[in-house]
Tab-separated table of C-alpha atoms in Angstrom:
chain	number	residue	atom	x	y	z
A	176	UNK	CA	30.583	20.106	30.494
A	177	UNK	CA	29.912	16.257	30.787
A	178	UNK	CA	28.777	16.736	34.001
A	179	UNK	CA	26.439	19.474	32.624
A	180	UNK	CA	24.966	17.249	29.990
A	181	UNK	CA	24.372	14.333	32.232
A	182	UNK	CA	22.123	17.009	34.800
A	183	UNK	CA	20.436	17.928	31.588
A	184	UNK	CA	19.690	14.453	30.772
A	185	UNK	CA	18.748	13.706	34.247
A	186	UNK	CA	16.189	16.301	34.772
A	187	UNK	CA	14.602	15.398	31.682
A	188	UNK	CA	14.281	12.203	32.933
A	189	UNK	CA	12.718	13.041	36.110
A	190	UNK	CA	10.159	15.359	34.494
A	191	UNK	CA	8.950	12.562	32.209
A	192	UNK	CA	8.790	10.208	35.245
A	193	UNK	CA	7.012	12.556	37.763
A	194	UNK	CA	4.889	14.602	35.046
A	195	UNK	CA	1.492	15.495	35.904
A	196	UNK	CA	-0.226	16.236	38.868
A	197	UNK	CA	-0.747	14.309	42.117
A	198	UNK	CA	-3.847	13.123	41.454
A	199	UNK	CA	-3.256	11.712	38.317
A	200	UNK	CA	-0.289	9.858	39.711
A	201	UNK	CA	-2.095	8.511	42.505
A	202	UNK	CA	-5.108	7.799	40.003
A	203	UNK	CA	-2.477	5.691	38.120
A	204	UNK	CA	-1.282	3.788	41.322
A	205	UNK	CA	-4.478	2.929	42.669
A	206	UNK	CA	-6.073	1.705	39.297
A	207	UNK	CA	-6.607	-2.030	39.451
A	208	UNK	CA	-6.090	-4.174	36.515
A	209	UNK	CA	-7.495	-7.569	35.775
A	210	UNK	CA	-8.336	-8.357	39.141
A	211	UNK	CA	-9.986	-12.025	38.506
A	212	UNK	CA	-10.740	-14.276	41.207
A	213	UNK	CA	-9.809	-17.866	39.897
A	214	UNK	CA	-10.254	-21.464	41.987
A	215	UNK	CA	-9.669	-21.014	45.635
A	216	UNK	CA	-7.070	-23.626	45.564
A	217	UNK	CA	-4.962	-21.140	43.552
A	218	UNK	CA	-6.306	-17.865	44.937
A	219	UNK	CA	-5.253	-19.411	48.370
A	220	UNK	CA	-2.246	-21.383	47.804
A	221	UNK	CA	-0.315	-19.513	50.326
A	222	UNK	CA	-2.459	-21.171	52.968
A	223	UNK	CA	-0.685	-23.517	55.378
A	224	UNK	CA	-1.815	-27.086	53.531
A	225	UNK	CA	-1.957	-29.341	56.575
A	226	UNK	CA	-4.885	-26.587	58.325
A	227	UNK	CA	-8.235	-26.844	58.094
A	228	UNK	CA	-8.914	-22.996	58.908
A	229	UNK	CA	-12.450	-22.624	60.105
A	230	UNK	CA	-11.892	-19.560	62.055
A	231	UNK	CA	-11.969	-16.650	58.812
A	232	UNK	CA	-13.726	-14.734	61.200
A	233	UNK	CA	-10.751	-13.448	63.446
A	234	UNK	CA	-7.955	-12.566	60.937
A	235	UNK	CA	-9.703	-13.040	57.685
A	236	UNK	CA	-7.500	-14.001	54.271
A	237	UNK	CA	-6.374	-12.251	51.513
A	238	UNK	CA	-6.335	-13.925	47.682
A	239	UNK	CA	-3.076	-13.942	45.815
A	240	UNK	CA	-4.226	-11.263	43.141
A	241	UNK	CA	-4.815	-8.799	45.537
A	242	UNK	CA	-1.792	-9.973	47.673
A	243	UNK	CA	0.300	-9.212	44.300
A	244	UNK	CA	-1.202	-5.823	44.092
A	245	UNK	CA	-0.344	-5.222	47.643
A	246	UNK	CA	3.319	-5.795	46.797
A	247	UNK	CA	3.482	-3.722	43.955
A	248	UNK	CA	2.013	-0.723	46.047
A	249	UNK	CA	4.613	-1.661	48.814
A	250	UNK	CA	7.540	-1.791	46.109
A	251	UNK	CA	6.572	1.480	44.554
A	252	UNK	CA	6.214	3.311	47.577
A	253	UNK	CA	9.757	1.667	49.023
A	254	UNK	CA	10.922	2.913	45.247
A	255	UNK	CA	10.565	6.530	45.974
A	256	UNK	CA	9.040	7.462	49.331
A	257	UNK	CA	9.877	10.921	49.151
A	258	UNK	CA	7.708	11.218	45.869
A	259	UNK	CA	4.907	9.626	47.085
A	260	UNK	CA	4.977	11.790	50.017
A	261	UNK	CA	6.159	15.366	49.044
A	262	UNK	CA	4.303	15.479	45.656
A	263	UNK	CA	1.321	14.465	47.665
A	264	UNK	CA	0.529	11.481	45.487
A	265	UNK	CA	0.210	9.213	48.681
A	266	UNK	CA	-2.122	11.427	50.332
A	267	UNK	CA	-4.340	11.214	46.868
A	268	UNK	CA	-4.022	7.265	46.917
A	269	UNK	CA	-5.213	6.750	50.142
A	270	UNK	CA	-8.261	9.106	49.454
A	271	UNK	CA	-9.032	6.987	46.279
A	272	UNK	CA	-8.607	3.737	48.413
A	273	UNK	CA	-11.128	4.747	50.574
A	274	UNK	CA	-13.385	5.900	47.962
A	275	UNK	CA	-13.246	2.614	46.474
A	276	UNK	CA	-15.194	0.857	49.154
A	277	UNK	CA	-18.176	3.143	48.566
A	278	UNK	CA	-20.112	0.684	46.356
A	279	UNK	CA	-19.748	-1.781	49.231
A	280	UNK	CA	-21.023	0.578	51.662
A	281	UNK	CA	-24.232	1.973	50.209
A	282	UNK	CA	-25.598	1.829	46.542
A	283	UNK	CA	-28.057	4.253	47.043
A	284	UNK	CA	-26.333	6.929	48.384
A	285	UNK	CA	-22.481	6.628	47.509
A	286	UNK	CA	-20.596	8.639	50.701
A	287	UNK	CA	-18.666	11.722	49.743
A	288	UNK	CA	-14.721	11.635	50.385
A	289	UNK	CA	-15.153	13.741	53.653
A	290	UNK	CA	-17.328	10.907	55.013
A	291	UNK	CA	-14.599	8.147	54.781
A	292	UNK	CA	-11.184	7.373	55.963
A	293	UNK	CA	-8.939	4.206	56.088
A	294	UNK	CA	-7.719	2.780	59.645
A	295	UNK	CA	-5.547	-0.062	60.820
A	296	UNK	CA	-8.635	-1.539	62.369
A	297	UNK	CA	-11.994	-1.624	64.234
A	298	UNK	CA	-10.018	-0.867	67.642
A	299	UNK	CA	-8.453	2.564	66.341
A	300	UNK	CA	-11.969	3.340	64.756
A	301	UNK	CA	-13.401	2.665	68.295
A	302	UNK	CA	-10.788	4.675	69.948
A	303	UNK	CA	-11.526	8.061	67.748
A	304	UNK	CA	-15.124	7.842	68.130
A	305	UNK	CA	-14.956	7.157	71.924
A	306	UNK	CA	-12.195	10.080	72.235
A	307	UNK	CA	-14.713	12.461	70.369
A	308	UNK	CA	-17.493	11.238	72.906
A	309	UNK	CA	-15.340	11.772	75.862
A	310	UNK	CA	-15.148	15.637	74.731
A	311	UNK	CA	-19.166	15.753	74.997
A	312	UNK	CA	-19.806	14.225	78.023
A	313	UNK	CA	-22.132	15.852	80.431
A	314	UNK	CA	-22.866	14.595	83.739
A	315	UNK	CA	-25.444	11.651	83.968
A	316	UNK	CA	-24.462	10.931	80.364
A	317	UNK	CA	-24.782	7.141	79.515
A	318	UNK	CA	-23.099	4.937	76.947
A	319	UNK	CA	-25.129	1.720	75.941
A	320	UNK	CA	-23.304	-0.868	74.548
A	321	UNK	CA	-24.180	-4.658	74.035
A	322	UNK	CA	-23.445	-7.877	76.135
A	323	UNK	CA	-21.913	-8.995	72.765
A	324	UNK	CA	-19.700	-6.115	72.359
A	325	UNK	CA	-16.021	-6.945	71.484
A	326	UNK	CA	-13.946	-6.874	74.530
A	327	UNK	CA	-11.504	-4.398	73.172
A	328	UNK	CA	-14.434	-1.971	72.431
A	329	UNK	CA	-15.253	-2.020	75.547
A	330	UNK	CA	-12.077	-1.394	77.317
A	331	UNK	CA	-11.730	1.698	74.431
A	332	UNK	CA	-14.925	3.159	75.882
A	333	UNK	CA	-13.736	2.638	79.552
A	334	UNK	CA	-10.265	4.450	78.603
A	335	UNK	CA	-11.847	7.459	77.491
A	336	UNK	CA	-15.778	7.626	77.677
A	337	UNK	CA	-15.774	5.966	81.621
A	338	UNK	CA	-12.881	8.438	82.497
A	339	UNK	CA	-14.599	11.440	81.275
A	340	UNK	CA	-17.673	10.749	83.599
A	341	UNK	CA	-19.869	8.724	81.479
A	342	UNK	CA	-21.543	5.636	82.516
A	343	UNK	CA	-21.675	2.555	80.658
A	344	UNK	CA	-24.365	0.536	80.474
A	345	UNK	CA	-24.420	-3.099	79.089
A	346	UNK	CA	-27.831	-4.342	77.358
A	347	UNK	CA	-28.154	-8.017	77.246
A	348	UNK	CA	-28.542	-9.739	74.163
A	349	UNK	CA	-30.003	-13.144	74.669
A	350	UNK	CA	-27.919	-16.318	73.330
A	351	UNK	CA	-29.122	-18.545	72.631
A	352	UNK	CA	-31.957	-16.642	71.073
A	353	UNK	CA	-35.023	-17.647	68.955
A	354	UNK	CA	-35.172	-14.672	66.465
A	355	UNK	CA	-34.331	-11.410	65.657
A	356	UNK	CA	-37.609	-10.132	67.216
A	357	UNK	CA	-36.759	-11.638	70.654
A	358	UNK	CA	-33.318	-9.449	70.252
A	359	UNK	CA	-35.126	-6.285	69.408
A	360	UNK	CA	-37.912	-6.803	72.045
A	361	UNK	CA	-35.272	-7.277	74.735
A	362	UNK	CA	-33.210	-4.644	73.665
A	363	UNK	CA	-36.153	-1.892	73.631
A	364	UNK	CA	-37.594	-3.148	76.945
A	365	UNK	CA	-34.316	-2.667	78.525
A	366	UNK	CA	-33.455	0.952	76.853
A	367	UNK	CA	-37.207	1.944	78.320
A	368	UNK	CA	-36.160	0.645	81.629
A	369	UNK	CA	-33.058	2.524	81.572
A	370	UNK	CA	-34.830	5.781	80.319
A	371	UNK	CA	-37.258	5.619	83.263
A	372	UNK	CA	-34.460	5.515	85.862
A	373	UNK	CA	-33.699	9.368	84.522
A	374	UNK	CA	-30.576	8.306	82.441
A	375	UNK	CA	-29.299	10.517	79.903
A	376	UNK	CA	-28.799	8.126	76.461
A	377	UNK	CA	-26.091	9.941	75.177
A	378	UNK	CA	-24.377	7.548	73.360
A	379	UNK	CA	-24.656	4.006	71.868
A	380	UNK	CA	-21.915	1.277	70.252
A	381	UNK	CA	-23.891	-1.515	68.562
A	382	UNK	CA	-22.836	-4.481	66.681
A	383	UNK	CA	-23.910	-5.471	63.678
A	384	UNK	CA	-22.216	-9.127	63.308
A	385	UNK	CA	-20.876	-9.651	66.666
A	386	UNK	CA	-17.977	-11.534	67.306
A	387	UNK	CA	-18.491	-13.947	70.165
A	388	UNK	CA	-20.966	-15.192	70.208
A	389	UNK	CA	-21.325	-14.311	66.338
A	390	UNK	CA	-24.834	-13.065	65.849
A	391	UNK	CA	-26.400	-11.129	62.694
A	392	UNK	CA	-28.226	-8.383	64.616
A	393	UNK	CA	-31.049	-6.267	63.522
A	394	UNK	CA	-29.230	-3.089	63.829
A	395	UNK	CA	-31.508	-0.762	61.745
A	396	UNK	CA	-34.190	-1.527	64.107
A	397	UNK	CA	-31.875	-1.319	67.166
A	398	UNK	CA	-30.414	2.298	66.205
A	399	UNK	CA	-34.475	3.030	65.920
A	400	UNK	CA	-35.184	2.194	69.358
A	401	UNK	CA	-31.978	4.350	70.406
A	402	UNK	CA	-33.453	7.227	68.979
A	403	UNK	CA	-36.428	6.764	70.507
A	404	UNK	CA	-35.435	6.308	73.951
A	405	UNK	CA	-32.076	8.554	73.927
A	406	UNK	CA	-31.180	12.218	73.916
A	407	UNK	CA	-31.913	14.339	70.825
A	408	UNK	CA	-28.168	14.701	70.342
A	409	UNK	CA	-27.632	10.811	70.842
A	410	UNK	CA	-25.013	9.801	68.397
A	411	UNK	CA	-24.822	6.160	67.827
A	412	UNK	CA	-21.868	4.181	66.297
A	413	UNK	CA	-22.189	0.652	64.788
A	414	UNK	CA	-19.145	-1.785	64.811
A	415	UNK	CA	-19.433	-3.932	61.502
A	416	UNK	CA	-16.033	-5.151	62.066
A	417	UNK	CA	-17.448	-8.490	60.406
A	418	UNK	CA	-19.779	-6.402	57.713
A	419	UNK	CA	-18.144	-5.911	54.699
A	420	UNK	CA	-17.982	-9.371	52.858
A	421	UNK	CA	-20.566	-11.100	54.955
A	422	UNK	CA	-23.622	-9.635	54.910
A	423	UNK	CA	-26.094	-7.519	52.712
A	424	UNK	CA	-26.708	-4.118	53.586
A	425	UNK	CA	-26.748	-0.273	53.024
A	426	UNK	CA	-25.235	2.046	55.524
A	427	UNK	CA	-27.138	4.948	54.478
A	428	UNK	CA	-30.197	3.325	55.369
A	429	UNK	CA	-28.980	1.850	58.862
A	430	UNK	CA	-29.676	5.253	60.632
A	431	UNK	CA	-26.705	5.751	62.538
A	432	UNK	CA	-23.804	8.521	62.733
A	433	UNK	CA	-20.865	6.082	62.499
A	434	UNK	CA	-20.264	2.653	61.067
A	435	UNK	CA	-16.745	0.976	60.591
A	436	UNK	CA	-15.975	-2.234	58.991
A	437	UNK	CA	-12.640	-3.847	58.932
A	438	UNK	CA	-11.962	-4.961	54.979
A	439	UNK	CA	-9.459	-7.628	55.952
A	440	UNK	CA	-12.178	-10.240	57.531
A	441	UNK	CA	-14.418	-10.673	54.589
A	442	UNK	CA	-13.569	-8.049	52.434
A	443	UNK	CA	-10.627	-9.683	51.191
A	444	UNK	CA	-7.952	-7.427	51.943
A	445	UNK	CA	-4.535	-7.645	53.385
A	446	UNK	CA	-4.019	-6.870	56.866
A	447	UNK	CA	-4.801	-4.815	58.102
A	448	UNK	CA	-7.475	-2.011	56.609
A	449	UNK	CA	-10.269	-0.557	58.173
A	450	UNK	CA	-13.151	1.853	56.751
A	451	UNK	CA	-14.606	4.382	59.010
A	452	UNK	CA	-17.980	6.028	57.468
A	453	UNK	CA	-19.946	9.333	59.169
A	454	UNK	CA	-22.899	10.062	58.260
A	455	UNK	CA	-21.979	13.518	57.460
A	456	UNK	CA	-18.853	15.229	56.570
A	457	UNK	CA	-19.182	17.580	59.347
A	458	UNK	CA	-18.940	14.663	62.031
A	459	UNK	CA	-15.405	13.472	60.294
A	460	UNK	CA	-14.355	17.279	60.524
A	461	UNK	CA	-15.110	17.569	63.861
A	462	UNK	CA	-13.166	14.419	65.051
A	463	UNK	CA	-9.626	13.664	65.507
A	464	UNK	CA	-7.397	10.865	64.784
A	465	UNK	CA	-6.329	8.732	68.080
A	466	UNK	CA	-2.759	9.788	67.184
A	467	UNK	CA	-2.230	13.553	66.619
A	468	UNK	CA	0.423	14.144	63.602
A	469	UNK	CA	1.070	16.834	60.798
A	470	UNK	CA	-2.396	16.920	59.703
A	471	UNK	CA	-3.659	17.617	63.522
A	472	UNK	CA	-6.799	19.847	63.293
A	473	UNK	CA	-7.963	19.012	59.874
A	474	UNK	CA	-10.423	16.670	60.978
A	475	UNK	CA	-10.321	12.524	60.726
A	476	UNK	CA	-10.781	12.162	56.915
A	477	UNK	CA	-7.153	13.947	56.316
A	478	UNK	CA	-5.786	13.054	59.753
A	479	UNK	CA	-6.017	9.330	59.111
A	480	UNK	CA	-4.251	9.306	55.912
A	481	UNK	CA	-0.507	10.039	57.474
A	482	UNK	CA	-0.557	9.551	61.319
A	483	UNK	CA	3.304	8.564	61.156
A	484	UNK	CA	5.242	6.910	58.897
A	485	UNK	CA	3.955	3.300	58.296
A	486	UNK	CA	3.451	0.731	55.661
A	487	UNK	CA	0.404	2.109	54.028
A	488	UNK	CA	0.100	-1.130	51.321
A	489	UNK	CA	-2.620	-2.732	52.638
A	490	UNK	CA	-4.887	0.206	52.485
A	491	UNK	CA	-3.475	0.915	48.935
A	492	UNK	CA	-4.733	-2.457	48.314
A	493	UNK	CA	-8.033	-1.842	48.852
A	494	UNK	CA	-9.133	-1.181	45.471
A	495	UNK	CA	-8.187	-4.785	44.494
A	496	UNK	CA	-10.073	-6.026	47.463
A	497	UNK	CA	-13.044	-4.254	46.540
A	498	UNK	CA	-12.789	-5.141	42.597
A	499	UNK	CA	-12.339	-9.215	44.173
A	500	UNK	CA	-15.386	-8.885	46.235
A	501	UNK	CA	-17.230	-7.321	43.676
A	502	UNK	CA	-16.328	-10.335	40.995
A	503	UNK	CA	-16.206	-13.210	42.850
A	504	UNK	CA	-19.212	-15.618	42.159
A	505	UNK	CA	-19.807	-19.423	43.152
A	506	UNK	CA	-20.288	-22.112	40.667
A	507	UNK	CA	-23.896	-21.315	41.029
A	508	UNK	CA	-23.489	-17.374	40.854
A	509	UNK	CA	-23.705	-16.323	44.157
A	510	UNK	CA	-21.834	-13.840	45.644
A	511	UNK	CA	-19.182	-14.391	48.405
A	512	UNK	CA	-21.867	-13.754	51.047
A	513	UNK	CA	-24.559	-15.602	49.926
A	514	UNK	CA	-22.219	-18.443	49.388
A	515	UNK	CA	-20.327	-18.566	52.562
A	516	UNK	CA	-23.913	-18.101	54.317
A	517	UNK	CA	-25.534	-20.964	52.400
A	518	UNK	CA	-22.123	-23.083	53.132
A	519	UNK	CA	-22.072	-22.102	56.789
A	520	UNK	CA	-25.634	-23.405	57.729
A	521	UNK	CA	-25.593	-26.411	55.682
A	522	UNK	CA	-22.245	-26.997	57.860
A	523	UNK	CA	-23.561	-26.106	61.112
A	524	UNK	CA	-26.567	-28.298	60.649
A	525	UNK	CA	-24.000	-31.271	59.568
A	526	UNK	CA	-22.134	-30.670	62.820
A	527	UNK	CA	-25.269	-30.487	65.363
A	528	UNK	CA	-26.830	-33.503	64.026
A	529	UNK	CA	-23.657	-35.281	64.348
A	530	UNK	CA	-23.231	-33.807	67.853
A	531	UNK	CA	-26.720	-34.430	69.118
A	532	UNK	CA	-27.553	-30.220	69.419
A	533	UNK	CA	-29.440	-29.774	66.116
A	534	UNK	CA	-32.210	-28.722	68.439
A	535	UNK	CA	-30.181	-25.685	69.304
A	536	UNK	CA	-29.214	-24.325	66.195
A	537	UNK	CA	-29.718	-20.652	65.545
A	538	UNK	CA	-32.392	-19.335	63.250
A	539	UNK	CA	-30.906	-18.564	59.658
A	540	UNK	CA	-31.725	-14.666	60.168
A	541	UNK	CA	-29.220	-14.595	63.089
A	542	UNK	CA	-26.370	-15.771	61.015
A	543	UNK	CA	-24.489	-14.165	58.350
A	544	UNK	CA	-21.188	-16.251	57.393
A	545	UNK	CA	-20.511	-17.537	60.924
A	546	UNK	CA	-22.726	-20.263	62.924
A	547	UNK	CA	-22.653	-20.857	66.275
A	548	UNK	CA	-23.159	-24.644	66.870
A	549	UNK	CA	-23.295	-26.278	70.422
A	550	UNK	CA	-20.694	-29.011	71.171
A	551	UNK	CA	-21.635	-32.065	72.477
A	552	UNK	CA	-22.842	-31.403	76.388
A	553	UNK	CA	-20.899	-34.195	77.704
A	554	UNK	CA	-17.273	-32.113	75.950
A	555	UNK	CA	-15.383	-30.705	78.695
A	556	UNK	CA	-14.358	-27.321	77.556
A	557	UNK	CA	-12.134	-24.724	79.413
A	558	UNK	CA	-11.544	-22.572	76.665
A	559	UNK	CA	-12.700	-19.170	77.161
A	560	UNK	CA	-14.610	-17.501	73.652
A	561	UNK	CA	-11.919	-15.407	71.750
A	562	UNK	CA	-9.334	-16.035	74.085
A	563	UNK	CA	-5.765	-17.513	74.084
A	564	UNK	CA	-6.066	-20.784	75.305
A	565	UNK	CA	-4.781	-24.635	75.941
A	566	UNK	CA	-7.923	-26.623	76.122
A	567	UNK	CA	-9.886	-28.097	73.305
A	568	UNK	CA	-8.785	-25.329	70.850
A	569	UNK	CA	-5.081	-26.414	71.243
A	570	UNK	CA	-5.817	-30.132	70.897
A	571	UNK	CA	-7.515	-29.718	67.707
A	572	UNK	CA	-4.948	-27.686	66.363
A	573	UNK	CA	-2.188	-29.635	67.286
A	574	UNK	CA	-3.334	-33.019	67.189
A	575	UNK	CA	-5.920	-32.845	64.036
A	576	UNK	CA	-4.683	-29.848	62.352
A	577	UNK	CA	-8.189	-27.994	62.591
A	578	UNK	CA	-8.286	-24.103	63.482
A	579	UNK	CA	-11.695	-23.648	65.023
A	580	UNK	CA	-12.994	-21.112	67.793
A	581	UNK	CA	-14.203	-23.152	70.596
A	582	UNK	CA	-15.401	-21.426	73.631
A	583	UNK	CA	-17.648	-22.309	77.109
A	584	UNK	CA	-20.147	-19.680	77.667
A	585	UNK	CA	-20.820	-20.666	81.117
A	586	UNK	CA	-22.731	-23.393	83.028
A	587	UNK	CA	-26.132	-22.099	81.706
A	588	UNK	CA	-25.058	-21.671	78.011
A	589	UNK	CA	-22.491	-24.222	77.386
A	590	UNK	CA	-19.706	-24.540	75.400
A	591	UNK	CA	-19.868	-23.779	71.316
A	592	UNK	CA	-18.152	-23.377	68.213
A	593	UNK	CA	-18.347	-20.321	66.128
A	594	UNK	CA	-17.929	-21.730	62.851
A	595	UNK	CA	-16.444	-19.744	59.766
A	596	UNK	CA	-17.227	-20.508	56.347
A	597	UNK	CA	-14.876	-18.657	53.872
A	598	UNK	CA	-14.594	-19.159	50.100
A	599	UNK	CA	-11.754	-21.237	50.475
A	600	UNK	CA	-13.081	-23.877	53.059
A	601	UNK	CA	-14.221	-27.337	51.498
A	602	UNK	CA	-16.548	-29.851	53.207
A	603	UNK	CA	-13.693	-32.016	54.172
A	604	UNK	CA	-12.524	-28.818	56.541
A	605	UNK	CA	-15.791	-29.411	58.185
A	606	UNK	CA	-15.831	-33.271	58.548
A	607	UNK	CA	-12.639	-33.010	60.094
A	608	UNK	CA	-13.665	-30.738	62.622
A	609	UNK	CA	-16.796	-32.925	63.364
A	610	UNK	CA	-14.598	-35.986	63.716
A	611	UNK	CA	-12.011	-34.616	65.572
A	612	UNK	CA	-14.703	-33.591	68.535
A	613	UNK	CA	-16.328	-36.960	68.513
A	614	UNK	CA	-12.754	-38.296	68.871
A	615	UNK	CA	-11.547	-35.852	71.704
A	616	UNK	CA	-14.911	-36.638	73.385
A	617	UNK	CA	-14.553	-40.377	73.345
A	618	UNK	CA	-10.872	-39.652	74.862
A	619	UNK	CA	-12.041	-37.712	77.497
């Protein structure tokens, strides 16, 4: 009798805890309560105090309110993973998380659920698209990429598209360059020359904000050039790894078929979460996630929600990150991308004047929240851009507690720093880099 009473009690408690639909439960999970930015010294208090972090572009940073939100999602999953998965709550919550990025992508034409999904990072997004393209490759097909392509993305295209018989053509982006117009003119000229050889320009992967060197490219116009010179069934993907949170854009107006952007770089999300957008739901439906799992054959938007058991908390924290991004304002009332752009331009000028390279600063139209600054020509730099190195970059880190992306781009181009300016950076961080470089130069 006691056992029966206990079971009755337990059943009632379970019904109370899990009553309602999976959709309602998921909505309660992803509802963002009181995500309010505070002063950077509080929201980023977990950062190492000794470091001047001027390389935000590599790994980003997540503020405390979003980290706390992520931890609540992680704990909720760990408390009852079976309920989350088998009731459909996880699936619905991830769908709502992807939807939370809609405003950051387009205010003119908010994407449908079938156009969006979240994946781990930009490399996974590239792999999904490249795998799709590989299945469509015909003899003579060309994949156009830029000379500033992220190295991992190029490797992905080689693995899938080149192996399927496509030819990868790398089109040169001038660096340093004088203007967006120069970039576009050079790009279109190379496309025209390629077309005259009889090449079938069938696919293109273009960078929005490139990694090394960091350049804000006229990607909408470049997509248009691809349409003019490519095949009728051309597919264009935009690698927007740095886009969300670092520049203003409307994905619906860019003219591409695919777009993806990391949320954990400039979008305040925890590591790692990347949004993938397709111009039409049919594209998502026809595309497979790189890891076949239980939802295989249902299209990327569905398959991406469960490629296997993992920690889903970073993706579930996307609504909190987007709320933080939406609410963040500088003392002057600027949004994050405007503030960081202004500060990185000011800081780049300060560094370049101190190092005697102000005449080589890039125009503002090519800068988002990262600026390329030429290092003193006499400084000996062995570091390769974006690679593990033991040269000036290591000296800055270990002797001066300054983290900065240093790279030698070759004899004719010289050595540069890719300067990131995030909302938590200060003029003192920049001054430490300025003085450290001058001291290293003197010691050499």
